[in-house]
Tab-separated table of C-alpha atoms and ligand atoms in Angstrom:
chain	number	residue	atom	x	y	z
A	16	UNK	CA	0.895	25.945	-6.020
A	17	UNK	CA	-2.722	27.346	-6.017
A	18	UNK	CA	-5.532	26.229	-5.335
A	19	UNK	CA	-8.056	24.928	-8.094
A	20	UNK	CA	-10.870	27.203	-9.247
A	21	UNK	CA	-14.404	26.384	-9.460
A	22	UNK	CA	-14.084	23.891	-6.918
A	23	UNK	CA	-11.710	21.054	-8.050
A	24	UNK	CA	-10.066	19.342	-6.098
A	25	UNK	CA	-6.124	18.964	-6.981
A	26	UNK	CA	-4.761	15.887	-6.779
A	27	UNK	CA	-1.135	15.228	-6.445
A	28	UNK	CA	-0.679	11.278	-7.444
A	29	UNK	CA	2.941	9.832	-6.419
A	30	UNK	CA	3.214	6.906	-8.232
A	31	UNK	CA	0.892	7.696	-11.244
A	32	UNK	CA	3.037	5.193	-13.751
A	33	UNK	CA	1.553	2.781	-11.562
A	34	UNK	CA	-1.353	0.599	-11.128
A	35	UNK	CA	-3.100	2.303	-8.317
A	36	UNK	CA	-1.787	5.476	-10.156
A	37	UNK	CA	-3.616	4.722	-13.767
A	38	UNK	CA	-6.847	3.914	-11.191
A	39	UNK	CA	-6.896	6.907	-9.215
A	40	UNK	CA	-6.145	9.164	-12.823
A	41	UNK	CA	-9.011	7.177	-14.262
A	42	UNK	CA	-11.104	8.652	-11.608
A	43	UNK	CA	-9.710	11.738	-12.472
A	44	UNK	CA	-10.188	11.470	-15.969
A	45	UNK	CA	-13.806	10.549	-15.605
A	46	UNK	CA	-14.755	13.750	-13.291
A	47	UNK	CA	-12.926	16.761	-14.899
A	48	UNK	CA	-15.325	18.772	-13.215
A	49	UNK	CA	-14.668	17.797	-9.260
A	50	UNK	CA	-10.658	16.717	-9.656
A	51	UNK	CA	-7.378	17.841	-11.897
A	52	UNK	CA	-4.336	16.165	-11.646
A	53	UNK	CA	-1.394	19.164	-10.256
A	54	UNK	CA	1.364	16.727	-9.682
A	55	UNK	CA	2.314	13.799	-11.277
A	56	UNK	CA	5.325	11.239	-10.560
A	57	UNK	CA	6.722	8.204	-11.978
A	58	UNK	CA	10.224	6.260	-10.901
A	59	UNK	CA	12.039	5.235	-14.197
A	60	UNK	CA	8.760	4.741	-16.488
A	61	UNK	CA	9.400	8.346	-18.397
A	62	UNK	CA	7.760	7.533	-21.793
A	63	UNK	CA	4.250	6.922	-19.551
A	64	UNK	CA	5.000	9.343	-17.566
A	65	UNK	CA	5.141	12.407	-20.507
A	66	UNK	CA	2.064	10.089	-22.233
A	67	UNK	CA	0.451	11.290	-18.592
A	68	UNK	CA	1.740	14.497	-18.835
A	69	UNK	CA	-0.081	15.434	-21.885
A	70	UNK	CA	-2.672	13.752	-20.979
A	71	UNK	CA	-3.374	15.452	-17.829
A	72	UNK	CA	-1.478	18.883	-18.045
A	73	UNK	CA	-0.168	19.293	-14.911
A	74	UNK	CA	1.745	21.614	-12.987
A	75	UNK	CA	4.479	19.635	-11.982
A	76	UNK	CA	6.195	16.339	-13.154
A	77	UNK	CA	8.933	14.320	-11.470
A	78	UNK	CA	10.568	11.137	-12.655
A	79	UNK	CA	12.192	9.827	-9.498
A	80	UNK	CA	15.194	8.575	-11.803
A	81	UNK	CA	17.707	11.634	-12.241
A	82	UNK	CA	19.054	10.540	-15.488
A	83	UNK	CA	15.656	10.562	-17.000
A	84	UNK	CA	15.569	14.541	-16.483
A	85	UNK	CA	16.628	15.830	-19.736
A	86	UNK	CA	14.220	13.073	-21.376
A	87	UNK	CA	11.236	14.422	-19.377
A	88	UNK	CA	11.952	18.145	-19.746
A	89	UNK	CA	12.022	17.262	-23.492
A	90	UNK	CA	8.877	15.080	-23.618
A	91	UNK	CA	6.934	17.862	-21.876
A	92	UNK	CA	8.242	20.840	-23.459
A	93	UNK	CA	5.893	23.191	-25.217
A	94	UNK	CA	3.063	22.529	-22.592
A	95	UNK	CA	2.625	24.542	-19.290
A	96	UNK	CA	4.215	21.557	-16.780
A	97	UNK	CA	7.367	21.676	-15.188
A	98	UNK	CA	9.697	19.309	-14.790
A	99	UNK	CA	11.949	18.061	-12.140
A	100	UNK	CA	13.391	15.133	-10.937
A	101	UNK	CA	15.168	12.773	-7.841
A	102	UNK	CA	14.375	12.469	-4.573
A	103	UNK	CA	14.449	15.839	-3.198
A	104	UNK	CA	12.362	16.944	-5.787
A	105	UNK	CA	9.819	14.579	-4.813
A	106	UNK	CA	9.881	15.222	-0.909
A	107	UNK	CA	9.414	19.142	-2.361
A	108	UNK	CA	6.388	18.384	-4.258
A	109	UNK	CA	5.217	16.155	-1.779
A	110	UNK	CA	4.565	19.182	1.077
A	111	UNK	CA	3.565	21.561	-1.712
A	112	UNK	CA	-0.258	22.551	-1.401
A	113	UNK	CA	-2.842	19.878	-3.252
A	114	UNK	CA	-5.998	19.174	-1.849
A	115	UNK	CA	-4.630	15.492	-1.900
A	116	UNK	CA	-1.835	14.145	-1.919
A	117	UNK	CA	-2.277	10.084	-3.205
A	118	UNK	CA	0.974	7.854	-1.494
A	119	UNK	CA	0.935	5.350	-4.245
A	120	UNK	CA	4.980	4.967	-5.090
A	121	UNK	CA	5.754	1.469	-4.061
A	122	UNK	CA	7.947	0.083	-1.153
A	123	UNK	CA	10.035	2.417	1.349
A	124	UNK	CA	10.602	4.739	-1.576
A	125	UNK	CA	7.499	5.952	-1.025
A	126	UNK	CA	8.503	6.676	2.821
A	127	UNK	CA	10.126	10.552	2.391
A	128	UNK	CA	7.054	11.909	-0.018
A	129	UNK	CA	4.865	10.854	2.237
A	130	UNK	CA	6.221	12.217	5.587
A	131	UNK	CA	6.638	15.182	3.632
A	132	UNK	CA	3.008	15.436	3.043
A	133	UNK	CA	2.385	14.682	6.297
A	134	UNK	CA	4.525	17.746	7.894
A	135	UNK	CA	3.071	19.807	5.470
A	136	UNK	CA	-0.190	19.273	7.059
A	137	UNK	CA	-2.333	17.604	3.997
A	138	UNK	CA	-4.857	15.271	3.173
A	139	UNK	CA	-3.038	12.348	2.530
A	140	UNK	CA	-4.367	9.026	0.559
A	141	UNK	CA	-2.573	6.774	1.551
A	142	UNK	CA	-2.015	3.467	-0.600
A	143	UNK	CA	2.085	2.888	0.323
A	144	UNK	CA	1.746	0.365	3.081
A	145	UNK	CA	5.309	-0.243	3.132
A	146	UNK	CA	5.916	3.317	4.472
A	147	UNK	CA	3.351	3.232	7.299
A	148	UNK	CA	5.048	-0.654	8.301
A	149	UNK	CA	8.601	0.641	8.596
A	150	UNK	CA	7.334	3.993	10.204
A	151	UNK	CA	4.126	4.081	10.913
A	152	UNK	CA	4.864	5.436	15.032
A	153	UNK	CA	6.768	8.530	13.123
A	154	UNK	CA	4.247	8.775	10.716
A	155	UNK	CA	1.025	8.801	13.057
A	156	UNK	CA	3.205	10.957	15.216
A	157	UNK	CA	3.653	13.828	12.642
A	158	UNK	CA	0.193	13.671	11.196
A	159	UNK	CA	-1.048	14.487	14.645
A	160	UNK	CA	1.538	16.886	15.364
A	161	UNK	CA	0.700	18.792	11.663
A	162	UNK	CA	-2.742	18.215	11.635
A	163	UNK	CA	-2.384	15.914	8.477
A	164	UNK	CA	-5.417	13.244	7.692
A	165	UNK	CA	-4.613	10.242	6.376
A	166	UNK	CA	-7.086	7.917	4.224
A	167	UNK	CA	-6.263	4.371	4.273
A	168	UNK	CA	-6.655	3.562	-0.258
A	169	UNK	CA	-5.806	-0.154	0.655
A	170	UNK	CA	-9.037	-1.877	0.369
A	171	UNK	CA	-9.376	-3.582	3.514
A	172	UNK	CA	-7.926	-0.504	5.373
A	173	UNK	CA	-10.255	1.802	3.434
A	174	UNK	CA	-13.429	-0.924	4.226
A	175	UNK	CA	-12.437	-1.013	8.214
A	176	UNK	CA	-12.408	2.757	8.102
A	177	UNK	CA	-15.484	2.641	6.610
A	178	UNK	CA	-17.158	0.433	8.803
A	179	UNK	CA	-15.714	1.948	12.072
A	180	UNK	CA	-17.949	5.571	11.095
A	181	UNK	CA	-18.403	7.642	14.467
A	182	UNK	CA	-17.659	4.408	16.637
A	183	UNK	CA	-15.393	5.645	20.281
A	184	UNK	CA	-12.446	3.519	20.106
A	185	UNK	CA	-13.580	1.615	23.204
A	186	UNK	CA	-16.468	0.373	21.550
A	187	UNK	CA	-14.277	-1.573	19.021
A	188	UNK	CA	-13.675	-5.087	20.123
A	189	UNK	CA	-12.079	-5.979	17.419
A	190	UNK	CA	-10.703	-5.297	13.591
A	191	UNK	CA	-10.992	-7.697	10.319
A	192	UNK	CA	-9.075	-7.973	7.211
A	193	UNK	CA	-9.997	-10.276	4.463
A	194	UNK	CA	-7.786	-12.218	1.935
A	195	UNK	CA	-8.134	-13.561	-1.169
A	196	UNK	CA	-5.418	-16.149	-0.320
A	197	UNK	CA	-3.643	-15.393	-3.680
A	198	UNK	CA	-3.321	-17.456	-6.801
A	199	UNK	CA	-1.761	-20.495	-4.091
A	200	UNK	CA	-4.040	-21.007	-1.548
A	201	UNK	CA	-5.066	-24.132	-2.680
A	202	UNK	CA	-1.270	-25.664	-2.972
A	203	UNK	CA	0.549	-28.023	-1.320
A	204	UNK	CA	4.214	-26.689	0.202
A	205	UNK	CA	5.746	-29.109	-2.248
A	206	UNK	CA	3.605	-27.835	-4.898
A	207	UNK	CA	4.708	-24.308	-4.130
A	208	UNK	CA	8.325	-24.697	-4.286
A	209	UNK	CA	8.432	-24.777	-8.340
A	210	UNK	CA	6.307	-21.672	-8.924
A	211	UNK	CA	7.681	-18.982	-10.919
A	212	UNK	CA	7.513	-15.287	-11.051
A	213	UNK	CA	4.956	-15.420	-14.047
A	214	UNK	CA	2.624	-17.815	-12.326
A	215	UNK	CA	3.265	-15.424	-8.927
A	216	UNK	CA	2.173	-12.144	-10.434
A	217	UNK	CA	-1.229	-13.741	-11.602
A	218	UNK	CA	-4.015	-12.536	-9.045
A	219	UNK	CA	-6.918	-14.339	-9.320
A	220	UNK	CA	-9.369	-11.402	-8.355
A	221	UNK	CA	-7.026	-7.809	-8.481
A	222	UNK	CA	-4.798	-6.702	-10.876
A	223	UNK	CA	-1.654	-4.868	-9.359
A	224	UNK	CA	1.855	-4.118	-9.488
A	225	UNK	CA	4.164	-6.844	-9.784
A	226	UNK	CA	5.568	-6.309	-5.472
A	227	UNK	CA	2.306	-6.487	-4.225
A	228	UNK	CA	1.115	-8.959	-6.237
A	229	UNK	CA	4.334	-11.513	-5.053
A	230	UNK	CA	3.165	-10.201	-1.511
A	231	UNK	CA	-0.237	-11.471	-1.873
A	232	UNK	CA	0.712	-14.469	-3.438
A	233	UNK	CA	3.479	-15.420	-0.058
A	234	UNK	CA	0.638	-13.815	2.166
A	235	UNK	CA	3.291	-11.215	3.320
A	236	UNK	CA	0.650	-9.086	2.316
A	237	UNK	CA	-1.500	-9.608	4.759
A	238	UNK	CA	0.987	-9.311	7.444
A	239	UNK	CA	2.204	-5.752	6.174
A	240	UNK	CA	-1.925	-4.890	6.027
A	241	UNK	CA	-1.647	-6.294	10.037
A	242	UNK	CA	1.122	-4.244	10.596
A	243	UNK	CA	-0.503	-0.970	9.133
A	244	UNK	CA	-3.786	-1.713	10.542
A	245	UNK	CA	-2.012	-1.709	14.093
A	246	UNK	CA	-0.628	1.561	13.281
A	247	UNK	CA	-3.651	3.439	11.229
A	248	UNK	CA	-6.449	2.034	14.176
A	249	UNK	CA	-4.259	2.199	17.170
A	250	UNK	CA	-4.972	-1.667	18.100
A	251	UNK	CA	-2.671	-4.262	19.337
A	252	UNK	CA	-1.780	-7.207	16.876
A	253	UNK	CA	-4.420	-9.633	18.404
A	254	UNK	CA	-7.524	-7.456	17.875
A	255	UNK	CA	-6.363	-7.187	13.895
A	256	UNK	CA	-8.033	-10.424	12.957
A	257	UNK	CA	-7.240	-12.043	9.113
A	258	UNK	CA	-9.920	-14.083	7.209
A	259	UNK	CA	-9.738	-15.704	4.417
A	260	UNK	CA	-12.123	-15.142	1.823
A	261	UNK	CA	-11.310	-16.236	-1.768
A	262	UNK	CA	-14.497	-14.283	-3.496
A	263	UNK	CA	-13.316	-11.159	-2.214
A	264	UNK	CA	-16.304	-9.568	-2.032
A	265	UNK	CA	-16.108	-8.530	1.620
A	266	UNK	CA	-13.013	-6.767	2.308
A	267	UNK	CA	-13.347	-5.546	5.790
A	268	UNK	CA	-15.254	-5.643	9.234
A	269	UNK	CA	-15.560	-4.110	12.562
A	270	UNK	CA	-16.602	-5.681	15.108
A	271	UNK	CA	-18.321	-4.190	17.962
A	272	UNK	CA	-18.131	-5.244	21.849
A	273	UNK	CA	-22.433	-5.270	21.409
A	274	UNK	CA	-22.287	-7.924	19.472
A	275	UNK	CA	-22.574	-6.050	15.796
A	276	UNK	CA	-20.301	-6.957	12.756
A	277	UNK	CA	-20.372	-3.684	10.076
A	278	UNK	CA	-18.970	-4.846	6.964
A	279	UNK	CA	-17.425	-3.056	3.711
A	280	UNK	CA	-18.462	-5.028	0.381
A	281	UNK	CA	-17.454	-3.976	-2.760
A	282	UNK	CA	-16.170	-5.044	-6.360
A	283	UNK	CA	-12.339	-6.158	-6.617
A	284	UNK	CA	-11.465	-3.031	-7.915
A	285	UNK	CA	-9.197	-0.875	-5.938
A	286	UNK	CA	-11.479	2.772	-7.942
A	287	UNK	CA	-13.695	1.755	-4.811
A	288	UNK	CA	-11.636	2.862	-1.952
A	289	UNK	CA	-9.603	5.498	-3.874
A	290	UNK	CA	-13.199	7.153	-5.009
A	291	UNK	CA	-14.016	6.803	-1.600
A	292	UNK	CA	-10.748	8.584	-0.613
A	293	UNK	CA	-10.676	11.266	-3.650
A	294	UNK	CA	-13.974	12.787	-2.457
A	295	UNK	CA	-14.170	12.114	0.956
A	296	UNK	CA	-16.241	13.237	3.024
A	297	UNK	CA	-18.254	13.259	0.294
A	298	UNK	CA	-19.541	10.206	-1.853
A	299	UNK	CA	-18.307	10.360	-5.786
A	300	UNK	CA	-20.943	8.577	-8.585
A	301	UNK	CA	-18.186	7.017	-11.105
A	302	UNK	CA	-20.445	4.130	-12.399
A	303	UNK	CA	-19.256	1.786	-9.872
A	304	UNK	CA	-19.800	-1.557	-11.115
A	305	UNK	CA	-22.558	-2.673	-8.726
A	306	UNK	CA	-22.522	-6.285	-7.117
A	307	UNK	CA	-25.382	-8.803	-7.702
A	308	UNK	CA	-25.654	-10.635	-4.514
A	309	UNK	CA	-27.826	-12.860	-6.166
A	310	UNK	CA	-25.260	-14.292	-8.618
A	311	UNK	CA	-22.462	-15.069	-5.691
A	312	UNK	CA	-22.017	-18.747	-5.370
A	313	UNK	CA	-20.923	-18.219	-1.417
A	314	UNK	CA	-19.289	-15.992	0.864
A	315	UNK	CA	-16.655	-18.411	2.447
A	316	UNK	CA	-14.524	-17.749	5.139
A	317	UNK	CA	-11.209	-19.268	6.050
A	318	UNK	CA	-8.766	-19.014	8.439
A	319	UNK	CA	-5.271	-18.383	7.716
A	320	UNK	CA	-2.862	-21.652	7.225
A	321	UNK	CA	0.420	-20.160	9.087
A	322	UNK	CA	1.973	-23.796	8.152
A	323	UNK	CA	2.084	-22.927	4.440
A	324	UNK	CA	1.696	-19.215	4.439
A	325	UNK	CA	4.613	-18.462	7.222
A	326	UNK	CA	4.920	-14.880	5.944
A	327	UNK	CA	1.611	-13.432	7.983
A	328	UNK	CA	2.826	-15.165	11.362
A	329	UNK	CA	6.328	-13.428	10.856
A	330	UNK	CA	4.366	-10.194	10.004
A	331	UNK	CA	2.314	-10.446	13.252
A	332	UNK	CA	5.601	-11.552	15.316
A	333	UNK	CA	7.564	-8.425	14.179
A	334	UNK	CA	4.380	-6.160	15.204
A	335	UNK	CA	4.608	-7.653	18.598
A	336	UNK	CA	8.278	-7.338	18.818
A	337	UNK	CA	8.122	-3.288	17.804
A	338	UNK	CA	10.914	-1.305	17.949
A	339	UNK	CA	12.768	-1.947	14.356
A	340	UNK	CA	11.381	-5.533	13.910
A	341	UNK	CA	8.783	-4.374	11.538
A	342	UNK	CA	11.226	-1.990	9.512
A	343	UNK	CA	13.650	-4.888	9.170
A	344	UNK	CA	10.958	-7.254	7.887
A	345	UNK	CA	9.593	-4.932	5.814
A	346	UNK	CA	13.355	-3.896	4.114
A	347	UNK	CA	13.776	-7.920	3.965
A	348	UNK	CA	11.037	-8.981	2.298
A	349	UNK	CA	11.601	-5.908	-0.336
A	350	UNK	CA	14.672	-7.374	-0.953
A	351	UNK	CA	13.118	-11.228	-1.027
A	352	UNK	CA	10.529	-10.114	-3.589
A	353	UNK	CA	13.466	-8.792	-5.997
A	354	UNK	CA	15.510	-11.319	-5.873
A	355	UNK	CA	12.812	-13.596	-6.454
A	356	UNK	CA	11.218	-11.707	-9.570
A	357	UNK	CA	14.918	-11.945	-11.170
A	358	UNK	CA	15.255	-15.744	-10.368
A	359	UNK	CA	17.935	-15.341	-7.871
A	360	UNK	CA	15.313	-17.233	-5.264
A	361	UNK	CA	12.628	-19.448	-5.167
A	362	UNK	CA	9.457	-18.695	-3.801
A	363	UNK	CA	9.760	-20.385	-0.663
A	364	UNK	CA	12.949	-19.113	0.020
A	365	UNK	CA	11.151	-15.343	0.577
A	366	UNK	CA	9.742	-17.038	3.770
A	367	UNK	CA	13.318	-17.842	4.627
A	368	UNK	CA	15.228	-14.471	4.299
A	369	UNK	CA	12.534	-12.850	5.738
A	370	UNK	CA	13.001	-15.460	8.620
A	371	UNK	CA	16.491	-14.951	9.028
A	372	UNK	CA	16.746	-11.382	8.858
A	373	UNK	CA	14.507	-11.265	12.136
A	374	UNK	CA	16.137	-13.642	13.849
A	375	UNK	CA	19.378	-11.423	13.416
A	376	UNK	CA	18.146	-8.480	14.179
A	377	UNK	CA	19.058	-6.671	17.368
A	378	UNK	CA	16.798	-4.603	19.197
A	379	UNK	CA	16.701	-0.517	19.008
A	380	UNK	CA	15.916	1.932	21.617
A	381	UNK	CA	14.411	5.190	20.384
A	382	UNK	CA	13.465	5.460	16.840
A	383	UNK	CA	13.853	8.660	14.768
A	384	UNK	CA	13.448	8.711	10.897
A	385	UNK	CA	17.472	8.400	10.573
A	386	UNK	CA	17.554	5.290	12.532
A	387	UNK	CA	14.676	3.836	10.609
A	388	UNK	CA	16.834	4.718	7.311
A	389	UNK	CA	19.617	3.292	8.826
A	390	UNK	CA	18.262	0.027	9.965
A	391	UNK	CA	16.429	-0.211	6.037
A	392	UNK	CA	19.743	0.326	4.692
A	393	UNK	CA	21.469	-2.434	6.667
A	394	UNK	CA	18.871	-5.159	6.511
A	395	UNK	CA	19.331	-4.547	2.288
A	396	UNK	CA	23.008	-5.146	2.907
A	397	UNK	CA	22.370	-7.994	4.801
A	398	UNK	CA	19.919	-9.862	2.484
A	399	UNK	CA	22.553	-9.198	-0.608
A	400	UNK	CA	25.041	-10.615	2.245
A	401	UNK	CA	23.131	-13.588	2.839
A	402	UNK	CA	22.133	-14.499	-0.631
A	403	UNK	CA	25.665	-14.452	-1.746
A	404	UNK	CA	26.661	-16.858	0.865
A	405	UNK	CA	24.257	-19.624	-1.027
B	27	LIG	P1	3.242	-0.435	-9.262
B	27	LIG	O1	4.471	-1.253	-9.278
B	27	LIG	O2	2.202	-0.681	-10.291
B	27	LIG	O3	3.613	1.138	-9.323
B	27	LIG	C1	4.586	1.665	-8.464
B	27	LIG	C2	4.778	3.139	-8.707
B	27	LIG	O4	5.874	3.588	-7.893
B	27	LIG	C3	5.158	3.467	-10.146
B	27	LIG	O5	4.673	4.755	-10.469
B	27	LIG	C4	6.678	3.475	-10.088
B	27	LIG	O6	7.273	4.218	-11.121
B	27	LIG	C5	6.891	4.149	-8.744
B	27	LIG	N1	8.197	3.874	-8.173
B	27	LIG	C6	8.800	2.672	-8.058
B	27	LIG	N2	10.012	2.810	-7.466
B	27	LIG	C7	10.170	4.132	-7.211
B	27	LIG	C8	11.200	4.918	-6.619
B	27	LIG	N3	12.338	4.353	-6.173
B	27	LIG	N4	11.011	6.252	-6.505
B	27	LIG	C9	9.883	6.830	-6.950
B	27	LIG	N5	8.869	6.157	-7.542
B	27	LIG	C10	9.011	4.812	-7.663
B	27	LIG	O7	2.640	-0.586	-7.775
B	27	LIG	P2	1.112	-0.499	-7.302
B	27	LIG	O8	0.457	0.670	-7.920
B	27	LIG	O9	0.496	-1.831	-7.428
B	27	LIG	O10	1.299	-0.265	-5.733
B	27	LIG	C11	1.675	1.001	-5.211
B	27	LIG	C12	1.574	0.945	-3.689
B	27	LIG	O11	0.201	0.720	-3.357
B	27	LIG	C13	2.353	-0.209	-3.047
B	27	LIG	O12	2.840	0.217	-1.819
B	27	LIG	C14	1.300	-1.300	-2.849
B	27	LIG	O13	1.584	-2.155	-1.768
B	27	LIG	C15	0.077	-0.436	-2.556
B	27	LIG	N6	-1.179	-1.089	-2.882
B	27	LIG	C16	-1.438	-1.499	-4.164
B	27	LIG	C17	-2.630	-2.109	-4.487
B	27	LIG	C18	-2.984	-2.484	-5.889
B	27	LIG	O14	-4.086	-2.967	-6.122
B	27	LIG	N7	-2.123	-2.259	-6.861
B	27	LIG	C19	-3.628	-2.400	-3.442
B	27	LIG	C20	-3.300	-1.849	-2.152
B	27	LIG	C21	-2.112	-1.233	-1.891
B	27	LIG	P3	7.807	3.544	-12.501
B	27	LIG	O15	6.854	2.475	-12.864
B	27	LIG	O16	7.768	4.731	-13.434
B	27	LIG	O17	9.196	3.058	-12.246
């Protein structure tokens, strides 16, 4: 694939049917004259994926769904993109040259694309946290080897790397992640055990996909941001600190062993850390929606309730534990987060599987990408094996 002229930048987006997809093409869209779209990829979604085709004209197209193929290469006939699709297809397009590649396909899906990008050396922003949870030691491992860069796109990863600048790694006491607390901070655990997926899907201050938006409302979402924060700063679990901070106007801080707290602030609006990523190391003027301190009632911290949020303690347990613990976690509470958005579970019972799946688990020696597969594979079969025993 070659390079754009006058000084583009291409952008491959993986995942563009998607939330974080329609925000980083919006970017796009807005800034013809800096960024064009080369490869675009949805899962099943192929009407909005050909709308995006025509849209954005780009080189290559790939619905991750193989029996969607014919439908795409229809839909995108007579204009100059090419269509493929399944998973191969994906990890192809993944390595092939774009000046970045955006991670943005949801769960462990988004695991082989990404890797790929990595090997192949890229510029890689990076919004699949799921990917860098169950692999982020073969991940890290390969971008170093391949001389790959990764961006962090999720907001409090993107403010931390923000805030950390120049700073020597020994200078760093300690990380921070905010949290809004989700739409249930404020609820009892008997209030909690009623709530549906509708009510669960209903951020109060981001709009996102339907999984993460169930993972911020258990808090499971903060624990997978611990668990890639470990892996994308190179810290141990106890110097990844969680706050929680329900105006979400802060979303991330560094804090320094002199004393000094740096700080990212920004709208709730993930454009902010993907414009950040897009034109990095540059800064991009997209008419950012600029914050009036003035008008902010407070800036209220909080810390994290464990008792009623159990999902961040498990996160923080399975870091410590390493080896697969994090994969298995990870492939459990995928499989929680389903069967709760098709009213097989309640919500507390995602707490619960993702509980029991650790506490099954055994332990793993060395970990290469098959065993990681592997151990994904089983903990699914597991989770449909334990909710059929209910
Ligand atoms: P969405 O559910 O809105 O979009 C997911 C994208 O992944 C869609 O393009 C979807 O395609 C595609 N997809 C789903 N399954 C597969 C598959 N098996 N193979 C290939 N593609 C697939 O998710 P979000 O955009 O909200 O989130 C994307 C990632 O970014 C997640 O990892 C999330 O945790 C992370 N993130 C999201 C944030 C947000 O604000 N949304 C914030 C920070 C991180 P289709 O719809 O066509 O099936």
């Amino acid at each position: 694939m070659a390079r754009s002229p006058q000084g583009q930048k291409s952008i491959a987006v993986f995942g563009a049917t998607g939330s974080i997809g329609a925000s980083t093409l919006d970017l796009i869209a807005r800034h013809p004259d800096r960024f064009r779209a080369s490869v675009l990829t949805g899962g099943k979604n192929v009407e909005a994926l050909i709308a995006l085709v025509q849209h954005f004209k780009p080189d290559h197209a790939v619905i991750a769904d193989e029996s969607q193929y014919e439908a795409l290469k229809s839909g995108v006939a007579g204009t100059s993109t090419i269509a493929h699709a399944g998973a191969a297809a994906l990890a192809d397009l993944a390595a092939a040259e774009a000046d970045v590649m955006v991670s943005a396909i949801t769960g462990t899906a988004g695991l082989l694309p990404t890797l790929s990008a990595v090997r192949a050396g890229g510029v890689i922003a990076i919004a699949n946290k799921e990917s860098l949870v169950a692999a982020g030691g073969i991940i890290t491992r390969e971008a170093q080897r391949h001389g790959a860069t990764l961006l962090p796109i999720d907001s409090e990863h993107n403010a931390v790397f923000q805030a950390w600048a120049h700073a020597r790694h020994d200078e760093v006491a300690s990380i921070t992640l905010t949290a809004s607390g989700g739409p249930f901070w404020s609820r009892s655990l008997a209030e909690m055990q009623d709530i549906t997926p509708a009510q669960a899907v209903k951020h109060p201050n981001w709009s996102m996909g339907q999984k993460v938006s169930v993972d911020s409302a258990t808090m499971m979402n903060k624990g997978l941001e611990v668990m890639e924060a470990v892996v994308l700063f190179d810290l141990p679990e106890d110097r990844v600190k969680v706050l929680v901070h329900p105006s979400s106007v802060v979303h991330g801080m560094v804090q320094y062993r002199d004393g000094s707290i740096l700080a990212q602030m920004g709208a709730a609006d993930m454009r902010v850390p993907i414009a950040h990523a897009l034109a990095w190391p540059d800064r991009l003027d997209w008419d950012a929606e600029q914050i009036d301190l003035t008008a902010l009632a407070d800036l209220a911290f909080h810390a994290p309730d464990d008792d009623r949020f159990p999902c961040l303690a498990l996160a923080r347990e399975a870091s410590r534990r390493g080896g697969f613990a994090p994969t298995v976690l990870n492939a459990a509470n995928e499989m929680a987060v389903e069967f709760f958005l098709n009213g097989t579970i309640g919500f507390l019972d995602i707490a619960r599987l993702n509980r029991h799946m650790m506490e099954s688990m055994t332990a793993g020696g060395d970990i290469t990408l098959d065993d990681i597969i592997a151990v994904d594979q089983d903990t699914r079969r597991q989770a449909l094996a334990w909710l059929s025993e209910r």
